[in-house]
Short mmCIF file of C-alpha atoms in Angstrom, two decimals:
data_model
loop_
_atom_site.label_atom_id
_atom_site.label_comp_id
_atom_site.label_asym_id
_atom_site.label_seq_id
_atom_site.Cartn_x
_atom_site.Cartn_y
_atom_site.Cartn_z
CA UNK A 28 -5.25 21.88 38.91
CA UNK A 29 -5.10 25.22 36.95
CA UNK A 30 -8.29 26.99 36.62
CA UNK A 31 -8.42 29.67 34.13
CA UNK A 32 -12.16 30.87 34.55
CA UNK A 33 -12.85 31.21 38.53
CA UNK A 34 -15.16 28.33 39.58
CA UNK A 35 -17.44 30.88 41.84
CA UNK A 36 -17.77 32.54 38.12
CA UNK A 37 -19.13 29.08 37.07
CA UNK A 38 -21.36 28.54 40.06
CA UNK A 39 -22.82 32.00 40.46
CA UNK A 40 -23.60 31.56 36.82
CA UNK A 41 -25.14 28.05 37.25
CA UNK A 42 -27.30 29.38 40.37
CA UNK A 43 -29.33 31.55 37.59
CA UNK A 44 -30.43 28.66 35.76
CA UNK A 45 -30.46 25.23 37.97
CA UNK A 46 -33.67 25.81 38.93
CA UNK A 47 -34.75 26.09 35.43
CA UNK A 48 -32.44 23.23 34.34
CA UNK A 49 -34.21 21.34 37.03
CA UNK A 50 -37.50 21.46 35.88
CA UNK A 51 -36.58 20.98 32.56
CA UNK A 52 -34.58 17.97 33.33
CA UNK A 53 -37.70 16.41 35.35
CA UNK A 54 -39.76 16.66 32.58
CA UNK A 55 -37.93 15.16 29.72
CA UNK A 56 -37.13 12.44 32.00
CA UNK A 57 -41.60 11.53 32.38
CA UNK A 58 -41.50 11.99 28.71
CA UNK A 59 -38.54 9.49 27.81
CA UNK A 60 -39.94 7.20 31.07
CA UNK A 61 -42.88 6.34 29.03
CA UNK A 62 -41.14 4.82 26.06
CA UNK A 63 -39.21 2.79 28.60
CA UNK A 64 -35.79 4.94 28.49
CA UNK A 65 -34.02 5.81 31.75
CA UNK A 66 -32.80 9.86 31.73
CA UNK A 67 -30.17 8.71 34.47
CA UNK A 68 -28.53 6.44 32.18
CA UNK A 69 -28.27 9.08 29.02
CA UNK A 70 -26.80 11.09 31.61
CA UNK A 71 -24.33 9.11 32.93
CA UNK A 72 -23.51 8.34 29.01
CA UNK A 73 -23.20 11.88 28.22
CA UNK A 74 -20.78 12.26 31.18
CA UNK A 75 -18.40 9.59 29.75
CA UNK A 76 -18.32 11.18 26.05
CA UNK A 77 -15.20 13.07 25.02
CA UNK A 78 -13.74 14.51 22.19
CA UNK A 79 -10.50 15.95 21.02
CA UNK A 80 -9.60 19.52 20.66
CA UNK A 81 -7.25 20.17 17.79
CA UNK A 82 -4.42 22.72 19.17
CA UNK A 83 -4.61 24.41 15.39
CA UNK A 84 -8.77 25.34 16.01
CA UNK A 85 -8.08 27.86 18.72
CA UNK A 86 -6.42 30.07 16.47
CA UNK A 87 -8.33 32.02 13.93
CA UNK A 88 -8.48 30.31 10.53
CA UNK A 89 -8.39 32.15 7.21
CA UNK A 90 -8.82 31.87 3.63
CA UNK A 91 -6.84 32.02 0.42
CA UNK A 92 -7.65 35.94 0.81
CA UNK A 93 -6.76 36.99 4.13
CA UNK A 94 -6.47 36.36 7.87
CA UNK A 95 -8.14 38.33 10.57
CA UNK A 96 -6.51 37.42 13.75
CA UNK A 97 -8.47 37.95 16.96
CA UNK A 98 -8.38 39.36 20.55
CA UNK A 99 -5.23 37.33 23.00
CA UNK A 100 -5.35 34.62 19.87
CA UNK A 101 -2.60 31.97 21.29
CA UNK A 102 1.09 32.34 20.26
CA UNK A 103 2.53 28.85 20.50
CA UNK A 104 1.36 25.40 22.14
CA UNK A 105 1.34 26.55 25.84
CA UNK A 106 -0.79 29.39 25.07
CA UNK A 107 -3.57 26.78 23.08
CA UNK A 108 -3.32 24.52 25.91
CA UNK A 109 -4.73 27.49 28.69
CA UNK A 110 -7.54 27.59 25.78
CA UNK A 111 -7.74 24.10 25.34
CA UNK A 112 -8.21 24.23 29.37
CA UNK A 113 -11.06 26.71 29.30
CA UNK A 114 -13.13 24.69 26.47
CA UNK A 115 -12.95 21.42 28.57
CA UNK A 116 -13.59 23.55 31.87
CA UNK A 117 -16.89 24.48 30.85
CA UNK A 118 -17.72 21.61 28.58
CA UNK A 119 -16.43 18.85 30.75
CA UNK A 120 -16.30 16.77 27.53
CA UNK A 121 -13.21 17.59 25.84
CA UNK A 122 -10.01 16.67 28.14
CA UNK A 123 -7.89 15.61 25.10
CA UNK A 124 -5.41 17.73 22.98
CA UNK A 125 -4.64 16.49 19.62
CA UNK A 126 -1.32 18.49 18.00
CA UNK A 127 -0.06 19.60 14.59
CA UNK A 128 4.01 18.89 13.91
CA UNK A 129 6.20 21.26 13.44
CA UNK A 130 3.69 23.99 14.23
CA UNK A 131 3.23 23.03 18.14
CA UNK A 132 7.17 21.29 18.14
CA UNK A 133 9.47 22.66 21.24
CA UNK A 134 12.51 22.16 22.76
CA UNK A 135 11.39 20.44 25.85
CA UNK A 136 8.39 18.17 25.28
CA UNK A 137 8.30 16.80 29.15
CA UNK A 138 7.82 20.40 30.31
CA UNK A 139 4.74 20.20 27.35
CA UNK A 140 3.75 17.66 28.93
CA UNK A 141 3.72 18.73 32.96
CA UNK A 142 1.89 21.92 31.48
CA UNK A 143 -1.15 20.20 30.11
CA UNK A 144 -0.93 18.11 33.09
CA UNK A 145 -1.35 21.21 35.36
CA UNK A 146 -4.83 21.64 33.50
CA UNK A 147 -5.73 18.24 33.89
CA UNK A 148 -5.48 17.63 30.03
CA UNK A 149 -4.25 14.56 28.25
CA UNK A 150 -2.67 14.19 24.60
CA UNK A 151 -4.80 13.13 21.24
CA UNK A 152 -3.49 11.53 17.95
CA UNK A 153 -0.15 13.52 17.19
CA UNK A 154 -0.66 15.22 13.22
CA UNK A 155 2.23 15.40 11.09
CA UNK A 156 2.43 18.28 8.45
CA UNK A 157 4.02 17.73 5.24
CA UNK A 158 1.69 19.53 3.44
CA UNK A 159 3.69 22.77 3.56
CA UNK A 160 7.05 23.70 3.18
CA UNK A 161 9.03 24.60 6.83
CA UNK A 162 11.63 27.60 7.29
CA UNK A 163 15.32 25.90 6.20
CA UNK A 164 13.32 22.67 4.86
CA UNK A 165 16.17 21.13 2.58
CA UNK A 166 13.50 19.35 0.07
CA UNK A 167 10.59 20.74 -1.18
CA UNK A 168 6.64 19.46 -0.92
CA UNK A 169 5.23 21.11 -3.93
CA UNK A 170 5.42 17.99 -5.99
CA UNK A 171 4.25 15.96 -3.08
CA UNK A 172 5.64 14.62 -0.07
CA UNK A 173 5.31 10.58 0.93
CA UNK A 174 4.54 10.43 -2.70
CA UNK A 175 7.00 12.67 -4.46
CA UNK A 176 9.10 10.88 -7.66
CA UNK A 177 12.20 12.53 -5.23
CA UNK A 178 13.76 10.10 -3.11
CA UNK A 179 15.19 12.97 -0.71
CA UNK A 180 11.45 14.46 -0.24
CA UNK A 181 10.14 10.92 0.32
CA UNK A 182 12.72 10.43 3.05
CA UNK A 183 12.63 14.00 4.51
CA UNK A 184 9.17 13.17 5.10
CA UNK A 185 9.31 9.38 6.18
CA UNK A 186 11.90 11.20 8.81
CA UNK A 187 9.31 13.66 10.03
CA UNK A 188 6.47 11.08 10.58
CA UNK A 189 9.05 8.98 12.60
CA UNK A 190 10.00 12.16 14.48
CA UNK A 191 6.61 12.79 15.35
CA UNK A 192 5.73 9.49 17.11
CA UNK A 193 8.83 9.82 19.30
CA UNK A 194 7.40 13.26 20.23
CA UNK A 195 4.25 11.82 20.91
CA UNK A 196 5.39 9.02 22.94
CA UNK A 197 6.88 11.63 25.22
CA UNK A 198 3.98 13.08 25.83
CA UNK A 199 2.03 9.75 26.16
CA UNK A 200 0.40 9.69 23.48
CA UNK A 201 -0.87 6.36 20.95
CA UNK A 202 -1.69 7.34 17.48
CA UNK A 203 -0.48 9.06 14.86
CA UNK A 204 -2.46 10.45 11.68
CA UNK A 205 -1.48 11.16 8.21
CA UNK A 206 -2.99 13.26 5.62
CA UNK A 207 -0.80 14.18 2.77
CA UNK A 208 -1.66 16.65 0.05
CA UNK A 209 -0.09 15.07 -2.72
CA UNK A 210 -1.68 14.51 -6.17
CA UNK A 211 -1.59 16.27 -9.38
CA UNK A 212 -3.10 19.30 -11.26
CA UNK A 213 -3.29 18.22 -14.90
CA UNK A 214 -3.91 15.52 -16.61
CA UNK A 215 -0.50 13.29 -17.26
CA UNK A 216 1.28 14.72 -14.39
CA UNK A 217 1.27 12.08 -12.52
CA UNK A 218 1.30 8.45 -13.06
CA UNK A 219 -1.64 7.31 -10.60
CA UNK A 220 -0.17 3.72 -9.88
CA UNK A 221 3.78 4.67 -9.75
CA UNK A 222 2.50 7.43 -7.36
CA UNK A 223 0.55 5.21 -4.63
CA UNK A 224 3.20 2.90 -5.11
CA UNK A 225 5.57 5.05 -3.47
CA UNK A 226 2.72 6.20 -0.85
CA UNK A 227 2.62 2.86 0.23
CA UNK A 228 6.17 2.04 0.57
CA UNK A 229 6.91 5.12 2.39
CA UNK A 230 4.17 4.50 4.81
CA UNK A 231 5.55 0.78 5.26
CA UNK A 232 8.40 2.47 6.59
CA UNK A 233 6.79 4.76 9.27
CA UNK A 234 4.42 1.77 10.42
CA UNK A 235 7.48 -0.03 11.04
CA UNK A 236 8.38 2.24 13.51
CA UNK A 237 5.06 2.33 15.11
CA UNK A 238 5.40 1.42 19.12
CA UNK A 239 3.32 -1.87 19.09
CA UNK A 240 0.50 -0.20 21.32
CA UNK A 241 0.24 2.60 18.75
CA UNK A 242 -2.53 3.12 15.94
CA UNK A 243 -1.49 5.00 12.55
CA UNK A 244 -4.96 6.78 11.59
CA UNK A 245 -5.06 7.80 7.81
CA UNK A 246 -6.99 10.82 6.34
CA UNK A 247 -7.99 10.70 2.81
CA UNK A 248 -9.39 13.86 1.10
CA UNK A 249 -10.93 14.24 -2.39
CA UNK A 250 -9.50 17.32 -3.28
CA UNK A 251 -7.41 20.36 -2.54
CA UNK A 252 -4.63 21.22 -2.80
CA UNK A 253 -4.39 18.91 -5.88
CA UNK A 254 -7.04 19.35 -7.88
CA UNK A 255 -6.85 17.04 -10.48
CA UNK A 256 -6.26 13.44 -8.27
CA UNK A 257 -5.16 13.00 -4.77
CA UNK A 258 -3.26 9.93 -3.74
CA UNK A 259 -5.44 9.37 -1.23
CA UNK A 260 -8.37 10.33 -2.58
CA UNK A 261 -11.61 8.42 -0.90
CA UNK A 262 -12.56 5.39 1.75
CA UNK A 263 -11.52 3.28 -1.17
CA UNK A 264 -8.01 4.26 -1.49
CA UNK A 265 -8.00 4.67 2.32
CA UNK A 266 -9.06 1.14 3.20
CA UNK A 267 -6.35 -0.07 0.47
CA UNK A 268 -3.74 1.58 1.97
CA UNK A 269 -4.95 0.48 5.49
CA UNK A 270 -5.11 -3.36 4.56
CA UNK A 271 -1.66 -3.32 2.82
CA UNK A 272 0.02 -1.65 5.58
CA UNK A 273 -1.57 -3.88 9.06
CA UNK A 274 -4.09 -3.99 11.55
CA UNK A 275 -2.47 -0.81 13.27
CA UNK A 276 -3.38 0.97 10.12
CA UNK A 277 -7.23 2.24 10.28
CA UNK A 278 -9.45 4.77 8.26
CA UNK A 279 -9.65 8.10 9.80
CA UNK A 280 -12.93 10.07 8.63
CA UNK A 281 -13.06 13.70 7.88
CA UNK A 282 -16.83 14.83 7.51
CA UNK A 283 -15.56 17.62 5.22
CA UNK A 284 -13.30 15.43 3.03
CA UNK A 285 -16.08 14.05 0.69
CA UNK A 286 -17.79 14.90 -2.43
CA UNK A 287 -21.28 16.43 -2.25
CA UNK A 288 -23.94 14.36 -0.88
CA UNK A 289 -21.93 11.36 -0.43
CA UNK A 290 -23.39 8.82 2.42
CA UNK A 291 -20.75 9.02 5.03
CA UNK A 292 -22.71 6.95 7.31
CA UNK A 293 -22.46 4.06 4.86
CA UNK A 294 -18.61 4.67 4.90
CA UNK A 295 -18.52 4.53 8.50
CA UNK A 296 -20.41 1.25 8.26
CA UNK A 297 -18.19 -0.44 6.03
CA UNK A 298 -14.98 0.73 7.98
CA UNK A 299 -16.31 -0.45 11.12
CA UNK A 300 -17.29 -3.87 9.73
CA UNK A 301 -14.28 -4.59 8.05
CA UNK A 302 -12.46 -3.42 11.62
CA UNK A 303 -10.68 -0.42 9.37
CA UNK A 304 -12.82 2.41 11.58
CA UNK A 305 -10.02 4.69 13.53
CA UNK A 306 -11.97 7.82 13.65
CA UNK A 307 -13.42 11.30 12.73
CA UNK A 308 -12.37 14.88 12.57
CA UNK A 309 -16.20 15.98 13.31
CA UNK A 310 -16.93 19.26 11.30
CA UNK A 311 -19.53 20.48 8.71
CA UNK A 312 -19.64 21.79 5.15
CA UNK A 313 -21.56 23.11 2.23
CA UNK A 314 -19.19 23.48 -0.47
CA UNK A 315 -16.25 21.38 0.01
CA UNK A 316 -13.95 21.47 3.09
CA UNK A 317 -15.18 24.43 4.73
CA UNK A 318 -14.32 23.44 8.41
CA UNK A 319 -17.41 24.90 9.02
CA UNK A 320 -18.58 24.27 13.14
CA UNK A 321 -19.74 20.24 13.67
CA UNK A 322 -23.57 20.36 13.01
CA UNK A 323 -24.35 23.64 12.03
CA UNK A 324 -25.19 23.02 8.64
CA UNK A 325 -26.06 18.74 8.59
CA UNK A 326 -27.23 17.80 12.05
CA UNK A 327 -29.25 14.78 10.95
CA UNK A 328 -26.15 13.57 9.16
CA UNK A 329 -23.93 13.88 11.66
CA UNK A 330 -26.86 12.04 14.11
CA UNK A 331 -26.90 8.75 11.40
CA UNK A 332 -23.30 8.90 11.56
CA UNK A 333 -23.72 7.81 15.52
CA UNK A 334 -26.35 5.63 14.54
CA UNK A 335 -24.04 3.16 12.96
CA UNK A 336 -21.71 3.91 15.82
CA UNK A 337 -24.42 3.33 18.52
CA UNK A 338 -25.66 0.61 16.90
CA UNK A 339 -21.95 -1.04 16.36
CA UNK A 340 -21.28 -0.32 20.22
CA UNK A 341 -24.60 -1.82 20.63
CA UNK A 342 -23.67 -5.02 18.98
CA UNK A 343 -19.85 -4.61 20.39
CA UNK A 344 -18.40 -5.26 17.02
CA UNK A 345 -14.78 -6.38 17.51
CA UNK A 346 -12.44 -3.96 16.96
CA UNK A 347 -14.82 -1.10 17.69
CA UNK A 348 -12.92 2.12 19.43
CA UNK A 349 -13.20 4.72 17.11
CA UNK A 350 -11.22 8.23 18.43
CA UNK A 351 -13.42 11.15 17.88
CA UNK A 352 -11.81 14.78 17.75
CA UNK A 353 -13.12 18.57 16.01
CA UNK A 354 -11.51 20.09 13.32
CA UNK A 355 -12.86 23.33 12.39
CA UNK A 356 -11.63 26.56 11.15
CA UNK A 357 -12.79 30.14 12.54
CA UNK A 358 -13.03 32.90 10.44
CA UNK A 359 -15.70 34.97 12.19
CA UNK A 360 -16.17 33.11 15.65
CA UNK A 361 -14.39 33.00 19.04
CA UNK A 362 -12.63 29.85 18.44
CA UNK A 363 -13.21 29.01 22.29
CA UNK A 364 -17.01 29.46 21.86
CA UNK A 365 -17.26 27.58 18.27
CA UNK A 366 -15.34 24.77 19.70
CA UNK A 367 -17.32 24.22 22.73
CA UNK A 368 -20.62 25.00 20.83
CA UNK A 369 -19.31 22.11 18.33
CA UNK A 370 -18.14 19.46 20.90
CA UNK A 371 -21.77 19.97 22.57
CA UNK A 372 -23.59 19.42 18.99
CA UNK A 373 -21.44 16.33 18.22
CA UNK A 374 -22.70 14.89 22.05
CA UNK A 375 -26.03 15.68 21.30
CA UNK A 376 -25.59 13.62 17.98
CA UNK A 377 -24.52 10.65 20.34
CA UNK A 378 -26.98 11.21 22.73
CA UNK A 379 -29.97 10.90 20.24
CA UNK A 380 -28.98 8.11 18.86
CA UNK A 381 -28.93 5.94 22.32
CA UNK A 382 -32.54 6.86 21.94
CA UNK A 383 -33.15 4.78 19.10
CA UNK A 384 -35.20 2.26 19.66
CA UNK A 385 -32.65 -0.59 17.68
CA UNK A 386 -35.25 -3.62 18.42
CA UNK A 387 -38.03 -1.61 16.78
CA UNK A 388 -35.93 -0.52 13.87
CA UNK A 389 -34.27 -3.99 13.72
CA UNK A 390 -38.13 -5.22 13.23
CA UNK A 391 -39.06 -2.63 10.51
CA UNK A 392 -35.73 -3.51 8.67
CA UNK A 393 -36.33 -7.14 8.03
CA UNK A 394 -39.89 -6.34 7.14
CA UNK A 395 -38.81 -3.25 4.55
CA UNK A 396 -41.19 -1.25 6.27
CA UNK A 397 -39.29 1.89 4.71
CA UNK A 398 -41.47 4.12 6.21
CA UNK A 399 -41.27 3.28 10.09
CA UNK A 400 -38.05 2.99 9.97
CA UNK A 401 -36.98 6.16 8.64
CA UNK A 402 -39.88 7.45 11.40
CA UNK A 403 -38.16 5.36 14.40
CA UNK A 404 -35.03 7.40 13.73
CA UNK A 405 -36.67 10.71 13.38
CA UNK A 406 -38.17 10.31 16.26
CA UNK A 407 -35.39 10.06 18.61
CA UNK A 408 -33.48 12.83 16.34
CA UNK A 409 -36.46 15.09 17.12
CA UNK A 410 -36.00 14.83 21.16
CA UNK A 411 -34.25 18.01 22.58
CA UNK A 412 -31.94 16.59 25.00
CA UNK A 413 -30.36 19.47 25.92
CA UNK A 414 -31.46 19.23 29.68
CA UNK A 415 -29.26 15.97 29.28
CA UNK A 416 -26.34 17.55 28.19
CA UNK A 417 -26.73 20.76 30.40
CA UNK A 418 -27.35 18.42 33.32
CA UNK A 419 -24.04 16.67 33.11
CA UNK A 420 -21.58 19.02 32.95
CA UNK A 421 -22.84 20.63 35.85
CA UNK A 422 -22.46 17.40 37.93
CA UNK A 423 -19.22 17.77 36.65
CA UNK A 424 -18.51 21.01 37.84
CA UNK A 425 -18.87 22.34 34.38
CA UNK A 426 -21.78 25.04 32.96
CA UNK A 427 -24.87 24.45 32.28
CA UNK A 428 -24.71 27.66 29.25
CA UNK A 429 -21.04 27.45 28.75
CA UNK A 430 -20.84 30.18 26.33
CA UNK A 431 -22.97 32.89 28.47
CA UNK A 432 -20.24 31.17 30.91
CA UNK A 433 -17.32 32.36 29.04
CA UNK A 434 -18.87 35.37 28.21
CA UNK A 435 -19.25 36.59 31.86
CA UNK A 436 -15.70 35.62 32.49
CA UNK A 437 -14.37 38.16 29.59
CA UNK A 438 -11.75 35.74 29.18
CA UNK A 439 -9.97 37.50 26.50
CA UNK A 440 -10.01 40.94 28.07
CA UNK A 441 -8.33 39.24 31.05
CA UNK A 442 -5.32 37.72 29.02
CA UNK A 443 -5.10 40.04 26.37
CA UNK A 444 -1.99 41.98 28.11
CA UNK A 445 0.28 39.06 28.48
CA UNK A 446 -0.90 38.45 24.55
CA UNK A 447 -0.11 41.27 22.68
CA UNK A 448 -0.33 40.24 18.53
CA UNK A 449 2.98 38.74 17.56
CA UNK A 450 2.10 39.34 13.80
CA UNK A 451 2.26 36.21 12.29
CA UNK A 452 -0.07 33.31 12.23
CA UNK A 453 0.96 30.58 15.00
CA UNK A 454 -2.57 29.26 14.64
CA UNK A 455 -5.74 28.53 12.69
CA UNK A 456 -5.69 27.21 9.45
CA UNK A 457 -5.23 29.23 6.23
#
């Protein structure tokens, strides 16, 4: 297997803190002991978690104003998979790669393939874009895509979608996921009904072509770049489209894809127990969809957003396998650090809620004991299990401080002459 960062790097920089790691470790697990809660079990747990990288995050993102590309930033899909490589290296919880079509398309998808192999990386839910218009695109997507009242941009895009699961078989993977900008700017633009008419008959078409061990995943978003109405605007729409389409059809959530305040974690509940749950693009935001880095802004809700997952793997609702992946943007960060800082929030998340106790919350819930309950979670959200977390990727041959890791290694300063800027923006999200 390729190793970008030398593993005597990793070691030499785990020696400086095991001891402390150690010690650490030894006391959390007295403190958990005494409400009953094995440390060697959260481990192991922690260990098993994994989530997604999204090829597009290890570029630099942007705004509507401008771009500021960074040090060796990756040029195509071979150069985000040696970055993908370093993230999971030191993480040890991110061995997936989830890509974006026609950005990370090529010419010879097995030799894709036997690349991420060499890394020891596997392939995520395959993206299709037709959100944007591509170089020598025949129809155009700025009246909408899957949606548009144009036959020939309906089936330009139907053809895409279908051309990106035969992609992604080749490179093994089983889902596909769909968000579509369309919608409308003005009131009367669009007529709302005639529009998700011809949403859902399009999509009929691309489920049909769905391999029958394949999910489709469906994003819905509440605004941007339409302003006015989105097709698929909320769960609601979501869920609709999910149920008219078939059981391979599920709700993907994107943290950053709701209004202001709105109780996700209720979402997630519904999804899940009406077996419509596919899965999340974990990220954080204050104004709108900001991409902003998973947990930097809403840790507790991200943590109730695994309590309803905890508690449905707890219960092992049918239909529960939800696929969890990041999707940030970058403006001012090392996307390499901001991802691995983000994939170890969204495991703590996990983490603390397998410290709930459920029976004790189960108890305080049928007696409306408001109060408690609300305390019972608090209290496992207020554990630091970062010995946990630290603890299991090194047993995995990963760092225990994977940035100070990465830092050591001067990654970029290593690559940076077989990198030089190619000028445009193969990466990131503007």
């Amino acid at each position: 297997m390729n190793h970008r960062i030398e593993p005597a790097l990793i070691a030499s920089e785990n020696a400086k803190s095991t001891l402390g790691l150690n010690e650490d470790y030894d006391a959390l697990g007295v403190t958990l002991a005494r409400d009953g809660v094995d440390i060697e079990t959260l481990t192991q747990q922690a260990q098993g978690f994994n989530i997604a990288v999204p090829s597009w995050g290890t570029g630099t993102g942007g705004t509507r104003f401008a771009r500021f590309p960074g040090l060796a930033e990756p040029r195509n899909i071979f150069e985000k998979i040696e970055d993908c490589a370093v993230i999971h290296q030191l993480s040890q919880c991110t061995s997936r790669v989830s890509p974006h079509f026609p950005w990370d398309r090529v010419d010879d998808f097995s030799e894709l393939k036997q690349h991420a192999d060499s890394y020891g990386l596997a392939w995520d839910s395959i993206n299709s874009n037709t959100f944007q218009d591509q170089a020598k695109q025949a129809e155009s997507y700025k009246f909408g895509s899957l949606s548009n009242t144009s036959a020939k941009a309906r089936d330009q895009a139907i053809a895409h979608n279908i051309e990106c699961i035969q992609w992604g078989q080749q490179l093994g993977s089983k889902k596909l996921t769909v968000w579509v900008g369309d919608g409308s700017n003005h009131p009367g633009q669009q007529h709302f009904q005639r529009a998700f008419e011809r949403y859902l008959d399009s999509m009929h078409k691309i489920y049909a072509e769905l391999p029958s061990d394949w999910e489709m995943h469906i994003e819905h978003k509440m605004f941007e770049p339409a302003f006015y109405s989105t097709v698929i605007q909320d769960w609601g729409s979501n869920i609709l489209a999910t149920m008219e389409l078939g059981d391979r059809a599920k709700s993907l959530v994107d943290l950053g894809h709701h209004a202001p305040n709105t109780n996700i974690e209720m979402i997630v509940s519904r999804l899940i127990q009406f077996k419509k749950l596919g899965g999340f693009h974990f990220n954080d935001s204050k104004y709108g969809d900001d991409d902003l880095d998973s947990g930097s802004l809403h840790p507790y809700q991200q943590f109730l957003i695994f309590n309803e997952l905890v508690d449905a793997q707890a219960r092992q609702q049918p239909g529960f396998n939800p696929n969890y992946m990041l999707d940030q943007s970058h403006n001012v960060t090392d996307p390499i650090e901001s991802l691995m800082n983000s994939a170890a929030e969204v495991q703590r998340s996990y983490i603390k809620a397998l410290l709930i106790n459920r029976d004790a919350l189960y108890h305080f819930q049928e007696h409306n004991d408001a109060l408690m309950a609300s305390n019972t979670l608090k209290k496992a959200f207020n554990v630091d299990v970062s010995p946990i977390l630290a603890m299991a990727r090194l047993r995995q041959g990963g760092a225990i401080d994977p940035i100070a890791t990465y830092r050591a290694a001067d990654y970029r300063t290593g690559i940076a002459a077989n990198r030089p800027s190619s000028g445009g923006n193969g990466s990131g999200i503007v």
